[in-house]
Amino acid sequence: MTVPEPGGVQGGAPGAPLPGAPLPGGPLNAAERAAERFTDGEWHRLHPATPLLRGGIVFIAVLGFVLSNLRERLVSFFVGAPDLGGDPIDAIYNHGWEGWALLGVAVVLLGCLAAFYVSWRMHSFRITGDAVEVRSGILFRTQRKARLDRIQGINVQRPLLARIFGAAKLEISVAGHDANVTLAYLGSVLADGLRSDVLRLASGVREAEAADPADGVAVPASRTAQVGDFVSRRIDDFLAPELDPNAAPPESVVKIPPARLAGSLVLSGFTVFVIAVIVLLVIGSAGGAPWLLIVVLPGLIGSASFYINRFTKSLRYSIAGTPDGVRMGFGLLTTSNETLPPGRIHAVEVLQPLLWRPFGWWQIRIDTAGHTREKGAAGQPNTTMLPVGDQADVAKVLSLVLPAFTEEHSAAILEGMTSRGRDAFTGSPRRAIWLRPFSWQRTGFRMVDGAVLLRRGFVWRSLAVVPLARLQSLELQQGPLDRLLGLAEARFHTVSGPVHPRLGAMDAATGERLFETVAVRAVVAAAADRTHRWRTAPGFVPNGDSGDTTSTIRHESPEEDA
C-alpha cells in the first residue's frame, strides 16, 4: 500500500479532508466551539481569579500568622479578657500610632493587589497554527513557546481551591528538557476545550462547525440567577464523574476497582519493608532494647498515612481512548487528567511483581519524550500508565497506546506475559544458564508488525514493547563472559524513562541477525509513520466511531523473519 504524503489532496489545504467527508472525531461540542476564539493567533489573558489562586496560599499563611499574633487582642475584643500588655499592638496604642499603622497595612494590601493585578495583565497566551506561546513577568519578561509538532501530551489539573472558582491548570508537555508550557489558570470548561483544540491543530486537521443559530435574543439573567447558576455548576463539577461518559466509548474505558487498588498497595515492597521493621522491633524490644519502640513507632504510624494518601489519590482512576489520544484521569478532590496523542510513546513495559502473580495483576509503564511536572496517581511517576490491572485491562491499554495494535500483537503479548519459555519467542541457548540460572528460558524476543517484543525475568516478569518507528538506535555488545559463552546483549535506545529495553544472554549469531533485521524494519517503519499528523494519516479511525477502541494506523512492512 502506498502512503500518500500530507497535502496530496488536490483542491484543498494540505492535510485537509476531502470535501463532503465526515470530520474526524465527529462534530465539535460546546466547549470546543467556545474555545475556538482563543486559537485565533491573538494574545489572551488567563482566568481573573489567577492572582488569588497563585498567591492565595501566601495570603492564607500571612493571615494565619497575623491571627496567631493577635489572638489575645481578638479574645479581649470578643470576650473581654484582661489586657496583659507587652506586645507590639500595645506599643502602637500607647504612642498613638494607630492611624499610621492602619495606613501602612492599607498600603501593603493595596501594593499586593496592584502587583497581582499587573502580573495578571502582563501574563497572556496565544495559540497559532503551529505553536502555543506564553509571556509573563513585570520587570523580567519571559516568553515560552511550544511547537505543536513537538507536543507529547496535555495535562488538565484541577486543584481543590481552583475547582471552587471553576478554574483549571493546562500544562502542555513538549519534547525537550524543561520545555513545558503551563497556562495557569483557565476556566474549567475552557481548559477542556483548549486541550481538544490544540490537539486538533497538532493532528494536522482543524475541524470547523458552524455554531447553532440562536432561536431568539438571549435575555441576560439576573444577578441572583447568575450566582445560583455558578453555585449549581460548582456542585455539579464536584459530583460529576472523573470521565465524561460522552468522551469515550464505554468498551475502551479501563478502571481500577477500589478492592484491587487496596490489595496492590498492601502487596507492595513497602509493605514488606514495614513488616521487616515490625519484626526487628519486636525482637529488639524482647531482647531488652525498648528504646527502639520510641524511635521506630512514630515512623510506623506515619506509614499509615502513606497507604491512605496513595489510596485516595488513585480513586476514580480511568484510562480511555478518545479521538485526541489516550486519556488518563484520577483524583477525588484534586483531579488530574492527561491526554497522550498517538505515536508519542517510545516504549512500553508490562511488569508483574512476585506478590501480584497469584492474583494475575500487572503494571504498565511507558517512555515518552515529554512529561508533565505533576505527579501521577498515588504520587507515582506520571510514566506509570496502569498502576494495577488484570490481563484484560493490559490488552485494552496496549490497544490504545500502540498505534498499529492487531490480533497478532495481542496473542504475542499474552504469550510473552505468561509463558515460561520455549515458544514462538526466540529464546536464549542452554549455555545462558550460567548467566541467567532462573530466567534463561523466559529470556527471548519476537518480531511483530511494527514492533519488537523483549521478554525477561523469572521472579519479576517483564515484557517490553518497542515500536520500531520510535527506535533511535540499537546497540549490540559483549562482555568477557559473553564472549566466552558465545552470547551477546542487545540494547534498544529510546528516550529516557523507566523502561530500559534490553535483552541479554542471547546467542551472538542470533543477535547479529536481530541487529540487521531491526535496522531494516526501523527505517521502513519510520518512513511510513504518520502519527505526527495522526488525523490525516491513512486508515485513521477516530475512537468512538463504529465501536472501535483505538486509533489505527497501518503500514506495510517486510515479511516477518523466520
Coordinates of C-alpha atoms in Angstrom, one line a residue:
M1 CA 0.0 0.0 0.0
T2 CA 1.4 3.4 -0.9
V3 CA 1.2 6.0 1.8
P4 CA 0.4 9.4 0.3
E5 CA 2.3 12.4 1.6
P6 CA 0.3 15.1 3.5
G7 CA -1.0 17.7 1.3
G8 CA -1.6 15.3 -1.6
V9 CA -5.3 16.0 -1.8
Q10 CA -6.0 18.3 -4.7
G11 CA -8.3 21.2 -4.3
G12 CA -7.8 21.6 -0.6
A13 CA -5.4 22.7 2.1
P14 CA -2.5 20.4 3.0
G15 CA -3.8 17.6 5.1
A16 CA -7.4 18.7 4.8
P17 CA -10.2 16.1 4.5
L18 CA -12.0 15.7 1.2
P19 CA -14.9 18.0 0.6
G20 CA -18.1 16.5 2.0
A21 CA -16.2 13.9 4.0
P22 CA -17.1 13.5 7.7
L23 CA -15.0 15.4 10.1
P24 CA -12.5 13.2 12.0
G25 CA -13.7 12.8 15.6
G26 CA -17.2 14.0 14.8
P27 CA -18.8 17.4 15.4
L28 CA -17.4 19.8 17.9
N29 CA -19.0 20.1 21.3
A30 CA -20.0 23.3 23.1
A31 CA -16.7 23.5 25.0
E32 CA -14.6 23.1 21.8
R33 CA -16.7 25.7 19.9
A34 CA -16.3 28.2 22.8
A35 CA -12.6 27.7 22.9
E36 CA -12.1 28.2 19.2
R37 CA -12.0 32.0 19.7
F38 CA -8.8 31.6 21.8
T39 CA -7.0 29.9 18.9
D40 CA -7.1 32.8 16.6
G41 CA -3.4 33.8 17.0
E42 CA -4.2 36.8 19.2
W43 CA -3.0 37.3 22.8
H44 CA -5.5 36.4 25.5
R45 CA -5.5 36.7 29.3
L46 CA -6.0 34.0 31.9
H47 CA -8.8 33.4 34.4
P48 CA -9.5 36.6 36.5
A49 CA -9.0 34.5 39.7
T50 CA -5.5 33.6 38.7
P51 CA -3.8 36.1 41.1
L52 CA -5.7 34.7 44.0
L53 CA -5.1 31.0 43.0
R54 CA -1.4 31.6 42.5
G55 CA -0.8 33.8 45.6
G56 CA -3.7 32.6 47.8
I57 CA -1.6 30.2 49.8
V58 CA 0.7 33.1 50.7
F59 CA -2.2 35.2 51.8
I60 CA -3.6 32.4 53.9
A61 CA -0.2 31.9 55.5
V62 CA 0.2 35.6 56.3
L63 CA -3.4 35.8 57.6
G64 CA -2.7 32.8 59.9
F65 CA 0.5 34.5 61.2
V66 CA -1.3 37.7 61.9
L67 CA -4.2 36.0 63.7
S68 CA -1.8 33.9 65.8
N69 CA -0.1 37.0 66.9
L70 CA -3.3 38.9 67.6
R71 CA -5.2 36.1 69.3
E72 CA -5.0 37.9 72.7
R73 CA -6.4 41.1 71.2
L74 CA -9.2 39.2 69.5
V75 CA -10.1 37.3 72.7
S76 CA -10.1 40.6 74.6
F77 CA -12.3 42.3 72.0
F78 CA -14.9 39.5 71.9
V79 CA -14.7 38.1 75.4
G80 CA -13.5 41.0 77.5
A81 CA -10.4 39.3 78.9
P82 CA -7.9 41.5 80.8
D83 CA -5.2 43.3 78.8
L84 CA -1.8 42.0 79.8
G85 CA 0.2 44.3 77.5
G86 CA 3.7 43.8 76.4
D87 CA 3.0 43.2 72.6
P88 CA 3.6 45.4 69.6
I89 CA -0.1 46.4 69.5
D90 CA 0.3 47.9 72.9
A91 CA 3.3 50.0 71.8
I92 CA 1.4 51.3 68.8
Y93 CA -1.6 52.2 71.0
N94 CA 0.5 53.8 73.7
H95 CA 2.3 56.0 71.3
G96 CA -0.8 57.0 69.3
W97 CA 0.3 55.4 66.1
E98 CA -2.9 53.7 65.2
G99 CA -3.5 55.8 62.1
W100 CA 0.0 55.2 60.8
A101 CA -0.3 51.5 61.4
L102 CA -3.7 51.3 59.6
L103 CA -2.2 53.4 56.8
G104 CA 0.8 51.0 56.5
V105 CA -1.5 48.0 56.4
A106 CA -3.6 49.6 53.7
V107 CA -0.6 50.5 51.6
V108 CA 0.8 46.9 51.9
L109 CA -2.6 45.4 50.9
L110 CA -3.1 47.8 48.0
G111 CA 0.5 47.2 46.9
C112 CA -0.1 43.4 46.9
L113 CA -3.3 43.8 45.0
A114 CA -1.7 46.1 42.5
A115 CA 1.2 43.7 42.0
F116 CA -1.2 40.8 41.4
Y117 CA -3.3 42.8 39.0
V118 CA -0.3 44.0 37.0
S119 CA 1.1 40.4 37.0
W120 CA -2.2 39.1 35.7
R121 CA -2.4 41.9 33.0
M122 CA 1.2 41.0 31.9
H123 CA 0.6 37.3 31.8
S124 CA -1.0 36.3 28.5
F125 CA -1.0 33.5 25.9
R126 CA -1.8 32.9 22.3
I127 CA -2.3 29.8 20.2
T128 CA -1.4 29.9 16.5
G129 CA -1.5 27.3 13.8
D130 CA 2.0 26.0 14.7
A131 CA 2.7 26.9 18.4
V132 CA 1.4 27.8 21.8
E133 CA 3.1 30.8 23.4
V134 CA 3.0 32.3 26.9
R135 CA 4.6 35.5 28.1
S136 CA 4.8 36.7 31.7
G137 CA 6.7 38.9 34.1
I138 CA 6.8 42.6 35.1
L139 CA 10.4 43.5 35.5
F140 CA 11.9 40.5 33.9
R141 CA 9.9 39.3 30.9
T142 CA 9.7 35.6 30.0
Q143 CA 8.3 34.1 26.8
R144 CA 7.9 30.4 26.3
K145 CA 6.9 28.7 23.0
A146 CA 5.8 25.1 22.4
R147 CA 5.7 23.9 18.9
L148 CA 2.6 21.8 18.1
D149 CA 4.6 19.2 16.3
R150 CA 6.6 18.6 19.5
I151 CA 3.7 18.2 21.8
Q152 CA 3.8 14.9 23.8
G153 CA 0.7 15.3 25.9
I154 CA -1.6 17.8 27.6
N155 CA -2.5 17.6 31.2
V156 CA -5.5 19.3 32.8
Q157 CA -5.2 19.6 36.6
R158 CA -7.9 20.9 38.9
P159 CA -6.7 21.6 42.4
L160 CA -9.3 21.8 45.1
L161 CA -9.1 25.6 45.6
A162 CA -9.2 26.1 41.8
R163 CA -12.3 23.8 41.5
I164 CA -14.1 26.1 43.9
F165 CA -13.6 29.0 41.5
G166 CA -14.3 26.9 38.4
A167 CA -10.7 27.1 37.2
A168 CA -8.1 24.6 35.9
K169 CA -4.4 24.4 35.0
L170 CA -3.4 23.4 31.5
E171 CA 0.1 22.0 31.1
I172 CA 1.4 21.2 27.6
S173 CA 4.2 18.7 27.6
V174 CA 6.8 19.2 24.9
A175 CA 9.8 17.1 23.9
G176 CA 12.9 18.6 25.4
H177 CA 14.4 19.5 28.8
D178 CA 12.2 21.9 30.8
A179 CA 10.3 22.8 27.7
N180 CA 6.7 22.5 29.0
V181 CA 4.3 25.4 28.8
T182 CA 1.7 26.0 31.5
L183 CA -1.5 28.0 31.4
A184 CA -2.5 28.6 35.0
Y185 CA -5.3 29.3 35.4
L186 CA -8.1 29.0 32.8
G187 CA -11.8 28.4 33.1
S188 CA -12.6 24.7 33.7
V189 CA -14.7 24.3 30.6
L190 CA -12.3 26.5 28.6
A191 CA -9.3 24.3 29.6
D192 CA -11.1 21.2 28.3
G193 CA -12.0 22.9 25.0
L194 CA -8.5 24.3 24.5
R195 CA -6.9 20.9 25.1
S196 CA -9.1 19.5 22.3
D197 CA -8.4 22.4 20.0
V198 CA -4.7 22.3 20.5
L199 CA -4.6 18.6 19.8
R200 CA -6.7 19.1 16.7
L201 CA -4.3 21.7 15.5
A202 CA -1.3 19.4 16.2
S203 CA -3.0 16.4 14.5
G204 CA -2.9 18.2 11.1
V205 CA -6.6 18.9 10.6
R206 CA -8.8 21.8 12.0
E207 CA -12.4 20.8 12.2
A208 CA -14.9 23.5 11.8
E209 CA -18.6 23.5 12.6
A210 CA -20.9 26.5 12.4
A211 CA -22.4 27.5 15.7
D212 CA -26.1 26.6 16.1
P213 CA -28.2 29.6 15.2
A214 CA -29.9 31.2 18.1
D215 CA -33.6 30.8 18.4
G216 CA -34.0 34.3 19.7
V217 CA -32.4 37.1 21.5
A218 CA -30.9 35.9 24.7
V219 CA -32.2 37.7 27.8
P220 CA -29.5 38.5 30.4
A221 CA -30.0 36.6 33.6
S222 CA -30.4 38.5 36.8
R223 CA -27.5 38.7 39.3
T224 CA -29.3 36.3 41.6
A225 CA -29.7 33.8 38.8
Q226 CA -26.1 34.1 37.8
V227 CA -24.9 33.4 41.4
G228 CA -27.3 30.4 41.6
D229 CA -26.0 29.1 38.3
F230 CA -22.4 29.5 39.5
V231 CA -23.1 27.5 42.7
S232 CA -25.0 24.9 40.7
R233 CA -22.1 24.4 38.3
R234 CA -19.6 24.1 41.1
I235 CA -21.8 21.4 42.8
D236 CA -22.2 19.5 39.6
D237 CA -18.5 19.7 39.0
F238 CA -17.7 18.1 42.3
L239 CA -20.3 15.4 41.9
A240 CA -19.6 14.7 38.2
P241 CA -17.7 11.5 37.4
E242 CA -14.0 11.9 36.6
L243 CA -14.5 10.8 33.0
D244 CA -17.4 12.3 31.0
P245 CA -19.4 9.3 29.6
N246 CA -19.6 11.0 26.3
A247 CA -15.8 11.5 26.0
A248 CA -15.1 7.8 25.1
P249 CA -16.9 4.6 24.2
P250 CA -17.5 2.5 27.4
E251 CA -15.8 -0.5 25.9
S252 CA -12.5 1.4 25.7
V253 CA -12.5 2.6 29.4
V254 CA -10.3 0.9 31.9
K255 CA -10.9 1.5 35.6
I256 CA -9.3 0.2 38.8
P257 CA -11.7 -1.3 41.3
P258 CA -11.1 0.0 44.9
A259 CA -10.6 -3.5 46.2
R260 CA -7.9 -4.3 43.7
L261 CA -6.2 -0.9 44.3
A262 CA -6.1 -1.5 48.1
G263 CA -4.8 -5.0 47.5
S264 CA -2.0 -3.8 45.2
L265 CA -0.9 -1.3 47.9
V266 CA -0.9 -4.0 50.6
L267 CA 1.1 -6.4 48.4
S268 CA 3.9 -4.0 47.7
G269 CA 7.6 -3.7 48.5
F270 CA 6.8 -1.0 51.1
T271 CA 4.6 -3.5 53.0
V272 CA 7.5 -6.0 53.0
F273 CA 9.7 -3.3 54.4
V274 CA 7.2 -2.3 57.1
I275 CA 6.8 -6.0 58.2
A276 CA 10.5 -6.4 58.4
V277 CA 10.8 -3.3 60.6
I278 CA 8.0 -4.6 62.9
V279 CA 9.7 -8.0 63.2
L280 CA 13.0 -6.3 64.1
L281 CA 11.2 -4.0 66.5
V282 CA 9.6 -6.9 68.3
I283 CA 12.8 -8.9 68.5
G284 CA 14.7 -5.8 69.7
S285 CA 12.1 -4.9 72.4
A286 CA 12.1 -8.5 73.6
G287 CA 15.9 -8.5 73.8
G288 CA 16.0 -5.6 76.2
A289 CA 16.1 -2.6 73.9
P290 CA 12.7 -0.8 74.5
W291 CA 14.2 2.4 73.2
L292 CA 13.7 1.0 69.7
L293 CA 9.9 1.3 70.2
I294 CA 10.2 5.0 70.9
V295 CA 12.4 5.6 67.9
V296 CA 10.6 3.5 65.3
L297 CA 7.0 3.7 66.4
P298 CA 6.3 7.2 65.0
G299 CA 7.6 6.1 61.6
L300 CA 5.3 3.1 61.6
I301 CA 2.3 5.3 62.5
G302 CA 3.3 7.6 59.7
S303 CA 3.3 4.7 57.2
A304 CA -0.5 4.5 57.7
S305 CA -0.7 8.0 56.1
F306 CA 1.3 6.7 53.2
Y307 CA -1.3 4.0 52.4
I308 CA -4.2 6.4 52.9
N309 CA -2.6 9.0 50.7
R310 CA -1.8 6.7 47.8
F311 CA -5.3 5.1 48.0
T312 CA -7.3 8.3 48.0
K313 CA -5.2 9.9 45.2
S314 CA -5.8 6.8 43.0
L315 CA -9.5 6.8 43.4
R316 CA -11.6 7.2 40.2
Y317 CA -8.5 6.2 38.0
S318 CA -9.5 5.7 34.4
I319 CA -7.9 5.2 31.0
A320 CA -9.8 5.7 27.9
G321 CA -9.3 6.1 24.1
T322 CA -10.6 9.4 22.7
P323 CA -10.3 11.0 19.2
D324 CA -7.3 13.0 20.5
G325 CA -5.4 10.1 22.1
V326 CA -5.1 8.1 25.3
R327 CA -6.6 9.9 28.3
M328 CA -5.6 9.1 31.9
G329 CA -7.5 10.6 34.7
F330 CA -7.6 10.3 38.5
G331 CA -8.4 12.1 41.7
L332 CA -11.1 12.7 44.2
L333 CA -10.8 16.3 45.5
T334 CA -7.9 17.4 43.3
T335 CA -8.4 15.9 39.8
S336 CA -5.9 15.5 37.0
N337 CA -6.2 14.1 33.5
E338 CA -3.6 13.9 30.7
T339 CA -4.1 13.1 27.1
L340 CA -1.3 11.5 25.1
P341 CA -1.6 11.8 21.3
P342 CA -0.9 8.7 19.1
G343 CA 2.7 7.9 18.4
R344 CA 4.2 9.8 21.4
I345 CA 5.0 6.6 23.3
H346 CA 8.5 5.3 22.6
A347 CA 8.5 2.1 24.7
V348 CA 6.0 0.2 26.8
E349 CA 6.8 -2.3 29.6
V350 CA 4.4 -4.7 31.3
L351 CA 5.5 -5.7 34.8
Q352 CA 4.4 -8.3 37.3
P353 CA 5.9 -8.2 40.9
L354 CA 6.1 -11.6 42.6
L355 CA 3.4 -10.8 45.2
W356 CA 0.9 -10.0 42.4
R357 CA 1.4 -13.2 40.5
P358 CA -1.3 -15.2 42.4
F359 CA -3.9 -12.6 41.5
G360 CA -2.8 -12.1 37.9
W361 CA -2.2 -8.3 38.3
W362 CA 0.1 -6.3 36.1
Q363 CA 1.5 -2.8 35.8
I364 CA 2.3 -0.8 32.6
R365 CA 5.0 1.8 32.4
I366 CA 5.9 3.9 29.3
D367 CA 8.6 6.1 27.9
T368 CA 7.7 9.4 26.3
A369 CA 9.8 12.4 25.1
G370 CA 8.0 14.9 27.4
H371 CA 6.5 14.6 30.9
T372 CA 4.1 16.7 32.9
R373 CA 5.6 18.2 36.0
E374 CA 2.7 16.9 38.1
K375 CA 2.9 13.5 39.8
G376 CA 0.7 10.7 38.6
A377 CA -1.8 8.7 40.6
A378 CA -0.9 7.9 44.2
G379 CA 2.2 10.1 43.8
Q380 CA 3.7 7.6 41.3
P381 CA 5.7 8.9 38.3
N382 CA 3.4 10.0 35.5
T383 CA 5.1 7.4 33.3
T384 CA 3.0 4.7 35.1
M385 CA 0.1 4.3 32.8
L386 CA -1.7 1.4 34.5
P387 CA -0.9 1.2 38.2
V388 CA -2.6 -2.3 38.5
G389 CA -4.7 -4.3 36.2
D390 CA -5.5 -7.8 35.0
Q391 CA -4.8 -9.3 31.6
A392 CA -7.9 -7.9 30.0
D393 CA -7.0 -4.4 31.2
V394 CA -3.5 -4.8 29.9
A395 CA -4.9 -5.8 26.5
K396 CA -7.2 -2.8 26.4
V397 CA -4.4 -0.3 27.4
L398 CA -1.9 -1.7 24.9
S399 CA -4.5 -1.5 22.2
L400 CA -4.8 2.2 23.0
V401 CA -1.1 3.1 23.3
L402 CA 0.3 1.1 20.3
P403 CA -0.8 2.7 17.0
A404 CA -0.8 -0.5 15.0
F405 CA -2.2 -2.9 17.6
T406 CA -3.6 -6.1 15.9
E407 CA -4.7 -9.6 17.0
E408 CA -1.1 -10.7 16.3
H409 CA 0.2 -8.3 18.8
S410 CA -2.4 -9.4 21.4
A411 CA -1.6 -13.1 21.1
A412 CA 2.2 -12.4 21.1
I413 CA 2.0 -10.1 24.1
L414 CA -0.2 -12.5 26.1
E415 CA 2.3 -15.3 25.3
G416 CA 5.2 -13.1 26.4
M417 CA 3.5 -12.2 29.7
T418 CA 2.5 -15.7 30.9
S419 CA 4.7 -18.2 29.1
R420 CA 7.6 -19.9 30.8
G421 CA 9.6 -20.1 27.5
R422 CA 10.2 -22.4 24.6
D423 CA 7.5 -21.0 22.4
A424 CA 7.3 -18.6 19.4
F425 CA 9.8 -16.3 21.1
T426 CA 13.4 -16.7 20.1
G427 CA 15.0 -17.7 23.4
S428 CA 18.5 -17.9 24.9
P429 CA 20.6 -21.0 24.3
R430 CA 21.1 -23.5 27.2
R431 CA 24.6 -22.3 27.9
A432 CA 23.0 -19.0 29.0
I433 CA 22.1 -20.8 32.3
W434 CA 25.5 -19.7 33.6
L435 CA 24.4 -16.0 33.4
R436 CA 20.6 -16.4 33.9
P437 CA 20.2 -19.5 36.1
F438 CA 16.5 -18.9 36.7
S439 CA 15.3 -16.8 33.7
W440 CA 17.2 -18.1 30.8
Q441 CA 14.2 -20.0 29.4
R442 CA 12.0 -16.9 29.6
T443 CA 14.6 -14.6 28.1
G444 CA 13.8 -14.0 24.4
F445 CA 12.4 -11.7 21.7
R446 CA 9.8 -11.8 19.0
M447 CA 9.4 -9.6 15.9
V448 CA 5.8 -8.5 15.1
D449 CA 4.4 -6.0 12.6
G450 CA 6.0 -2.6 13.5
A451 CA 7.4 -3.6 16.9
V452 CA 9.8 -5.9 18.8
L453 CA 8.9 -7.7 22.0
L454 CA 11.5 -8.3 24.7
R455 CA 10.7 -10.8 27.4
R456 CA 12.8 -11.4 30.5
G457 CA 12.6 -12.1 34.2
F458 CA 11.5 -15.2 36.3
V459 CA 10.8 -13.7 39.7
W460 CA 9.8 -10.3 38.4
R461 CA 8.3 -10.8 35.0
S462 CA 8.8 -8.1 32.4
L463 CA 7.7 -7.7 28.8
A464 CA 8.9 -4.6 26.8
V465 CA 7.3 -3.5 23.6
V466 CA 9.4 -1.1 21.4
P467 CA 7.6 0.5 18.3
L468 CA 10.2 0.4 15.6
A469 CA 9.1 3.8 14.3
R470 CA 10.2 5.3 17.6
L471 CA 13.6 3.5 17.9
Q472 CA 16.6 5.8 17.9
S473 CA 19.4 3.3 17.8
L474 CA 20.3 -0.4 18.6
E475 CA 23.5 -1.5 20.3
L476 CA 24.9 -5.0 20.3
Q477 CA 27.6 -5.6 22.9
Q478 CA 29.6 -8.4 24.5
G479 CA 31.4 -8.6 27.8
P480 CA 34.2 -11.0 28.7
L481 CA 31.8 -13.7 29.9
D482 CA 29.5 -13.2 26.9
R483 CA 32.4 -13.8 24.5
L484 CA 33.5 -16.9 26.4
L485 CA 29.9 -18.3 26.2
G486 CA 29.2 -17.0 22.7
L487 CA 26.4 -14.7 23.9
A488 CA 25.6 -11.0 23.4
E489 CA 23.3 -8.3 24.8
A490 CA 21.1 -6.1 22.7
R491 CA 20.1 -2.6 23.9
F492 CA 17.3 -0.7 22.2
H493 CA 17.8 3.1 22.7
T494 CA 14.8 5.3 23.1
V495 CA 14.1 8.4 25.1
S496 CA 14.9 8.5 28.8
G497 CA 12.4 6.9 31.1
P498 CA 11.6 4.0 33.4
V499 CA 11.6 1.4 30.6
H500 CA 15.0 0.1 29.6
P501 CA 14.5 -2.1 26.6
R502 CA 17.4 -4.5 26.6
L503 CA 17.9 -8.3 26.3
G504 CA 21.0 -10.2 27.5
A505 CA 22.2 -13.7 27.3
M506 CA 21.2 -14.2 23.7
D507 CA 23.1 -16.2 21.1
A508 CA 25.7 -14.0 19.4
A509 CA 24.8 -15.1 15.9
T510 CA 21.1 -14.6 16.6
G511 CA 21.9 -11.1 18.0
E512 CA 23.6 -10.2 14.7
R513 CA 20.6 -11.3 12.7
L514 CA 18.3 -9.3 15.0
F515 CA 20.5 -6.3 14.6
E516 CA 20.3 -6.4 10.8
T517 CA 16.5 -7.1 10.8
V518 CA 15.7 -4.3 13.2
A519 CA 17.9 -1.9 11.3
V520 CA 15.9 -2.5 8.1
R521 CA 12.5 -2.6 9.7
A522 CA 13.1 0.6 11.7
V523 CA 13.8 2.6 8.6
V524 CA 10.7 1.3 6.9
A525 CA 8.5 1.9 9.9
A526 CA 9.9 5.5 10.4
A527 CA 9.3 6.3 6.7
A528 CA 5.7 5.1 6.8
D529 CA 4.9 6.7 10.2
R530 CA 2.3 9.4 10.1
T531 CA 1.5 9.7 13.8
H532 CA 2.8 13.3 14.0
R533 CA -0.3 14.2 11.9
W534 CA -2.5 11.4 13.1
R535 CA -5.9 12.6 11.9
T536 CA -4.6 13.0 8.3
A537 CA -2.9 9.6 8.3
P538 CA -4.4 6.9 6.0
G539 CA -6.5 4.4 7.9
F540 CA -7.2 6.7 10.9
V541 CA -10.4 5.7 12.7
P542 CA -11.5 8.1 15.5
N543 CA -12.2 6.4 18.8
G544 CA -15.9 6.1 19.3
D545 CA -16.7 5.7 15.6
S546 CA -18.1 2.3 14.6
G547 CA -17.3 1.0 18.1
D548 CA -13.6 1.0 17.6
T549 CA -11.5 1.5 20.7
T550 CA -8.2 2.7 19.3
S551 CA -6.8 5.0 16.5
T552 CA -5.4 2.6 14.0
I553 CA -2.5 3.5 11.6
R554 CA -1.4 0.7 9.4
H555 CA 1.6 0.5 7.0
E556 CA 3.3 -2.2 5.0
S557 CA 6.4 -3.9 6.3
P558 CA 8.6 -6.8 5.1
E559 CA 7.5 -10.3 5.8
E560 CA 8.4 -11.5 9.3
D561 CA 11.7 -13.3 9.6
A562 CA 11.6 -17.0 10.4

